[in-house]
Coordinates of N, CA and C in Angstrom, one line a residue:
M423 N 0.8 -1.2 0.0 CA 0.0 0.2 -0.1 C 1.1 1.0 0.0
F424 N 0.2 1.9 -0.3 CA 0.8 3.7 -0.4 C 1.1 4.3 0.4
L425 N 1.9 4.7 1.5 CA 1.3 5.7 2.8 C 1.7 7.0 2.8
L426 N 1.3 7.8 2.6 CA 2.1 9.5 3.0 C 1.8 9.8 4.0
G427 N 2.7 10.5 4.2 CA 2.4 11.2 5.8 C 1.3 12.3 5.6
C428 N 0.9 13.2 6.7 CA -0.1 14.5 6.5 C 0.4 15.3 5.8
G429 N 1.3 15.9 6.3 CA 2.1 16.8 5.0 C 2.3 16.6 3.7
S430 N 2.2 15.3 3.1 CA 2.8 14.7 1.8 C 1.1 14.8 1.3
I431 N 0.1 14.6 1.7 CA -1.3 14.5 1.4 C -1.3 15.4 1.1
L432 N -1.6 16.7 1.6 CA -1.6 18.0 1.7 C -1.1 18.5 0.1
L433 N 0.3 18.5 0.0 CA 1.1 18.6 -1.5 C 0.9 17.7 -2.5
V434 N -0.2 16.4 -2.5 CA -0.5 15.3 -3.2 C -1.7 16.2 -3.9
E435 N -2.3 16.5 -2.9 CA -3.8 16.8 -3.0 C -3.9 18.5 -3.9
A436 N -3.0 19.2 -3.5 CA -2.8 20.5 -4.4 C -1.7 20.3 -5.2
G437 N -1.4 19.0 -5.5 CA -0.5 18.8 -6.9 C -2.0 18.1 -8.2
L438 N -2.8 17.1 -7.5 CA -3.6 16.4 -8.2 C -4.4 17.4 -8.8
R439 N -5.0 18.7 -8.1 CA -6.3 19.8 -8.0 C -5.0 20.8 -9.3
A440 N -4.0 20.8 -9.3 CA -3.3 21.7 -10.4 C -3.3 21.0 -11.6
I441 N -3.2 19.5 -11.7 CA -2.8 19.2 -13.0 C -4.3 18.3 -13.3
A442 N -5.4 18.6 -12.8 CA -6.7 18.3 -13.2 C -6.9 19.2 -14.6
S443 N -6.6 20.1 -14.3 CA -6.8 21.1 -16.0 C -6.0 20.8 -17.0
P444 N -6.5 20.5 -18.1 CA -5.7 19.8 -19.3 C -5.0 21.5 -20.0
R445 N -5.7 22.5 -19.4 CA -4.4 23.6 -19.6 C -2.9 23.7 -18.5
R446 N -3.2 23.5 -17.9 CA -2.1 23.3 -16.6 C -1.3 22.2 -16.7
R447 N -1.8 21.1 -17.4 CA -1.1 19.7 -18.1 C -0.6 20.5 -19.4
E448 N -1.2 21.2 -19.8 CA -0.1 21.5 -21.2 C 1.1 22.4 -20.6
I449 N 0.6 23.4 -20.1 CA 1.8 24.5 -19.6 C 2.9 23.1 -18.8
L450 N 2.8 22.4 -18.0 CA 3.9 21.5 -17.7 C 4.7 20.8 -19.0
R451 N 3.8 20.7 -19.7 CA 4.6 20.1 -20.9 C 5.6 20.9 -21.5
L452 N 4.7 22.3 -21.5 CA 5.7 23.5 -22.3 C 6.9 23.3 -21.1
V453 N 6.9 23.9 -20.2 CA 8.1 23.8 -19.0 C 9.2 22.6 -18.5
W454 N 8.7 21.5 -19.3 CA 9.2 20.0 -18.5 C 10.5 20.2 -19.0
N455 N 11.0 20.6 -20.5 CA 12.7 20.4 -20.3 C 13.4 21.6 -21.0
Q456 N 12.2 22.9 -20.8 CA 13.0 24.2 -21.1 C 12.4 25.1 -20.3
E457 N 13.4 25.7 -19.9 CA 12.5 26.8 -18.7 C 11.9 28.2 -19.8
R458 N 10.9 28.7 -19.4 CA 10.1 29.7 -20.8 C 9.5 30.6 -19.8
S459 N 9.7 31.9 -20.4 CA 9.1 33.3 -19.8 C 7.1 33.0 -19.5
S460 N 6.6 33.5 -19.3 CA 5.5 33.9 -19.0 C 4.9 33.8 -20.5
G461 N 5.4 35.0 -21.1 CA 5.0 35.3 -22.3 C 4.9 34.2 -23.8
E462 N 6.3 33.5 -23.4 CA 6.2 32.3 -24.4 C 5.2 31.7 -23.9
I463 N 5.0 31.2 -23.1 CA 3.9 30.0 -22.4 C 2.5 30.7 -22.9
A464 N 2.5 31.8 -22.6 CA 1.5 32.2 -23.2 C 0.6 32.3 -24.7
A465 N 1.9 32.5 -25.1 CA 1.9 32.1 -26.6 C 1.6 30.9 -27.5
H466 N 1.2 30.0 -26.9 CA 0.9 28.6 -27.1 C -0.7 28.5 -27.0
F467 N -1.2 29.7 -26.2 CA -2.7 29.6 -25.6 C -3.4 30.7 -26.3
D468 N -5.1 30.5 -26.6 CA -5.4 31.7 -27.0 C -6.5 31.8 -26.0
I469 N -5.9 32.9 -24.8 CA -6.8 32.5 -23.7 C -6.1 34.1 -22.9
S470 N -7.0 34.9 -22.4 CA -6.8 36.2 -21.8 C -5.2 35.8 -21.2
W471 N -4.7 37.1 -21.1 CA -3.4 37.2 -19.6 C -3.3 36.4 -18.6
P472 N -4.5 37.1 -18.2 CA -5.2 36.9 -16.7 C -5.4 35.3 -16.1
A473 N -5.6 34.7 -17.5 CA -6.2 33.5 -17.3 C -4.6 32.4 -17.4
I474 N -3.8 32.8 -17.7 CA -2.4 32.1 -18.4 C -1.6 32.6 -16.7
S475 N -2.0 33.9 -16.4 CA -1.4 34.1 -15.1 C -1.8 33.5 -14.1
Q476 N -3.3 33.1 -14.0 CA -3.9 32.5 -13.0 C -3.7 30.7 -13.2
N477 N -3.4 30.4 -14.1 CA -3.1 29.1 -14.4 C -1.1 28.6 -13.9
L478 N -0.6 29.5 -14.4 CA 0.8 29.4 -13.5 C 0.5 30.0 -12.0
R479 N 0.1 30.9 -11.4 CA 0.2 30.8 -9.7 C -0.7 29.5 -9.3
V480 N -1.5 28.9 -10.0 CA -1.9 27.6 -9.0 C -1.2 26.4 -9.3
L481 N -0.3 26.5 -10.1 CA 1.0 25.4 -10.5 C 2.2 25.8 -9.7
E482 N 2.3 27.2 -9.5 CA 3.4 27.7 -8.2 C 3.1 27.3 -7.3
D483 N 1.7 27.5 -6.5 CA 1.5 27.4 -5.1 C 1.7 25.9 -4.9
A484 N 1.1 25.3 -6.1 CA 1.3 23.3 -6.0 C 2.6 23.1 -6.1
G485 N 3.5 23.9 -6.1 CA 4.8 23.9 -6.2 C 5.5 22.9 -7.2
L486 N 4.6 23.0 -8.2 CA 4.8 22.2 -9.5 C 5.8 22.7 -10.8
V487 N 5.8 24.0 -10.7 CA 7.1 24.9 -11.0 C 7.8 25.2 -10.4
K488 N 8.8 25.5 -10.8 CA 9.9 26.8 -10.1 C 9.9 28.2 -11.1
T489 N 9.8 29.3 -10.3 CA 10.4 30.6 -11.0 C 11.4 31.0 -10.4
R490 N 11.7 32.1 -11.9 CA 13.1 32.9 -10.9 C 12.8 33.9 -11.8
R491 N 13.2 35.3 -11.2 CA 13.2 36.6 -12.2 C 14.5 36.9 -13.0
Q492 N 14.2 37.1 -14.1 CA 15.6 37.2 -15.0 C 14.9 39.0 -15.3
G493 N 15.6 39.9 -14.7 CA 15.3 41.1 -15.4 C 14.0 41.7 -14.8
K494 N 13.1 42.0 -15.9 CA 11.3 42.1 -16.2 C 10.6 40.5 -16.3
S495 N 11.2 39.8 -16.8 CA 10.5 38.6 -17.0 C 10.6 37.6 -15.8
R496 N 9.5 36.7 -15.9 CA 9.4 35.8 -14.7 C 9.6 34.3 -15.7
L497 N 10.7 33.2 -15.2 CA 10.6 32.0 -16.0 C 10.2 31.4 -15.6
Y498 N 9.9 30.0 -16.1 CA 9.2 28.8 -15.1 C 9.5 27.8 -15.8
R499 N 9.9 26.5 -14.7 CA 10.5 25.2 -15.3 C 9.7 24.6 -14.5
A500 N 9.6 23.0 -15.0 CA 8.6 22.0 -14.2 C 9.8 21.9 -12.5
N501 N 9.2 21.7 -11.6 CA 9.7 21.1 -10.3 C 9.7 19.6 -10.7
R502 N 10.3 18.9 -11.2 CA 10.2 17.5 -11.2 C 10.0 16.8 -9.8
S503 N 10.8 17.0 -8.9 CA 11.3 16.4 -7.5 C 9.6 16.6 -7.0
R504 N 9.1 17.6 -7.2 CA 7.7 17.8 -6.4 C 6.5 16.8 -7.3
L505 N 6.6 16.2 -8.5 CA 6.1 15.4 -9.0 C 6.3 13.9 -8.9
G506 N 7.3 13.8 -8.1 CA 7.0 12.3 -7.2 C 6.1 12.1 -6.7
P507 N 6.1 12.7 -5.7 CA 4.7 12.0 -4.9 C 3.8 11.7 -5.9
L508 N 3.0 12.7 -6.9 CA 1.8 12.4 -7.6 C 2.3 11.3 -8.5
K509 N 3.4 11.1 -8.9 CA 3.2 10.2 -9.7 C 3.1 8.6 -9.0
G510 N 3.5 8.3 -7.7 CA 3.0 7.2 -6.9 C 1.9 6.9 -7.0
V511 N 1.2 8.2 -6.2 CA -0.4 8.1 -6.3 C -0.9 8.0 -7.3
L512 N -0.6 8.3 -8.4 CA -1.4 8.1 -9.7 C -1.3 6.9 -10.2
L513 N 0.2 6.2 -10.2 CA -0.1 4.7 -10.4 C -0.3 3.6 -9.9
K514 N -0.8 4.0 -8.5 CA -1.4 3.4 -7.4 C -2.9 3.1 -7.8
M515 N -3.5 4.3 -8.5 CA -4.8 4.3 -9.4 C -4.8 3.7 -10.2
W516 N -3.9 3.8 -11.0 CA -3.7 3.6 -12.5 C -4.0 2.0 -12.4
E517 N -3.2 1.5 -11.7 CA -2.8 -0.4 -11.1 C -4.4 -0.7 -10.9
G518 N -5.2 -0.2 -10.3 CA -6.3 -0.6 -9.5 C -7.5 -0.4 -10.4
D519 N -7.1 0.6 -11.5 CA -7.9 0.7 -12.7 C -7.8 -0.9 -13.7
L520 N -6.5 -1.1 -13.9 CA -6.3 -1.7 -14.8 C -6.5 -3.3 -14.1
D521 N -6.3 -3.7 -12.9 CA -6.7 -4.4 -12.4 C -8.0 -5.2 -12.5
R522 N -8.8 -4.0 -12.0 CA -10.4 -4.0 -12.5 C -10.8 -4.6 -14.0
L523 N -10.0 -4.0 -14.7 CA -10.1 -3.9 -15.9 C -9.7 -5.6 -16.3
A524 N -8.8 -5.8 -15.9 CA -8.2 -7.2 -16.5 C -9.5 -8.1 -15.9
G525 N -10.2 -7.6 -15.0 CA -11.1 -9.2 -14.3 C -12.3 -8.8 -14.9
L526 N -12.7 -7.6 -15.3 CA -14.0 -7.7 -16.4 C -13.5 -8.3 -17.6
A527 N -12.8 -7.9 -18.2 CA -12.2 -8.8 -19.7 C -11.8 -10.5 -19.4
E528 N -11.5 -10.7 -18.1 CA -11.3 -12.1 -17.9 C -12.9 -13.0 -17.4
A529 N -14.0 -12.4 -17.2 CA -15.6 -12.4 -16.6 C -16.0 -12.5 -18.0
E530 N -15.7 -11.9 -18.9 CA -16.3 -11.5 -20.4 C -16.1 -12.7 -20.9
A531 N -14.5 -13.5 -21.0 CA -13.9 -14.1 -21.8 C -15.0 -15.5 -21.6
R532 N -14.7 -15.5 -20.1 CA -15.5 -17.0 -19.3 C -16.9 -16.7 -19.8
R533 N -17.6 -15.7 -19.9 CA -19.1 -15.9 -19.7 C -19.7 -16.1 -21.5
V534 N -18.4 -15.8 -22.6 CA -18.5 -15.7 -24.2 C -18.3 -17.4 -24.0
R535 N -17.4 -18.3 -23.2 CA -17.2 -19.8 -23.8 C -18.1 -20.4 -23.4

């Protein structure tokens, strides 16, 4: 079983909420291997600047992106170490779904025979 401490549970919960949005997942993909400015990130979307800013703030608050200032710009990069606990939880959830799916497929195969 995958066990987490209270603080870890809060971090995982914040992370799961942050990646629940397809737009925020796309932002994470954009900054996964490359540091990008908020303007570069915004150029990939057809939404307002305040909406991009809000999505970046959610990712930042969840600790999923690191931010640094360079002059007047803010640069963003994925915080891969913070995604580690999420990976364990998501894998555990996915494994459970796969186990249920395999059981249903086996039951259906037996029924058809």
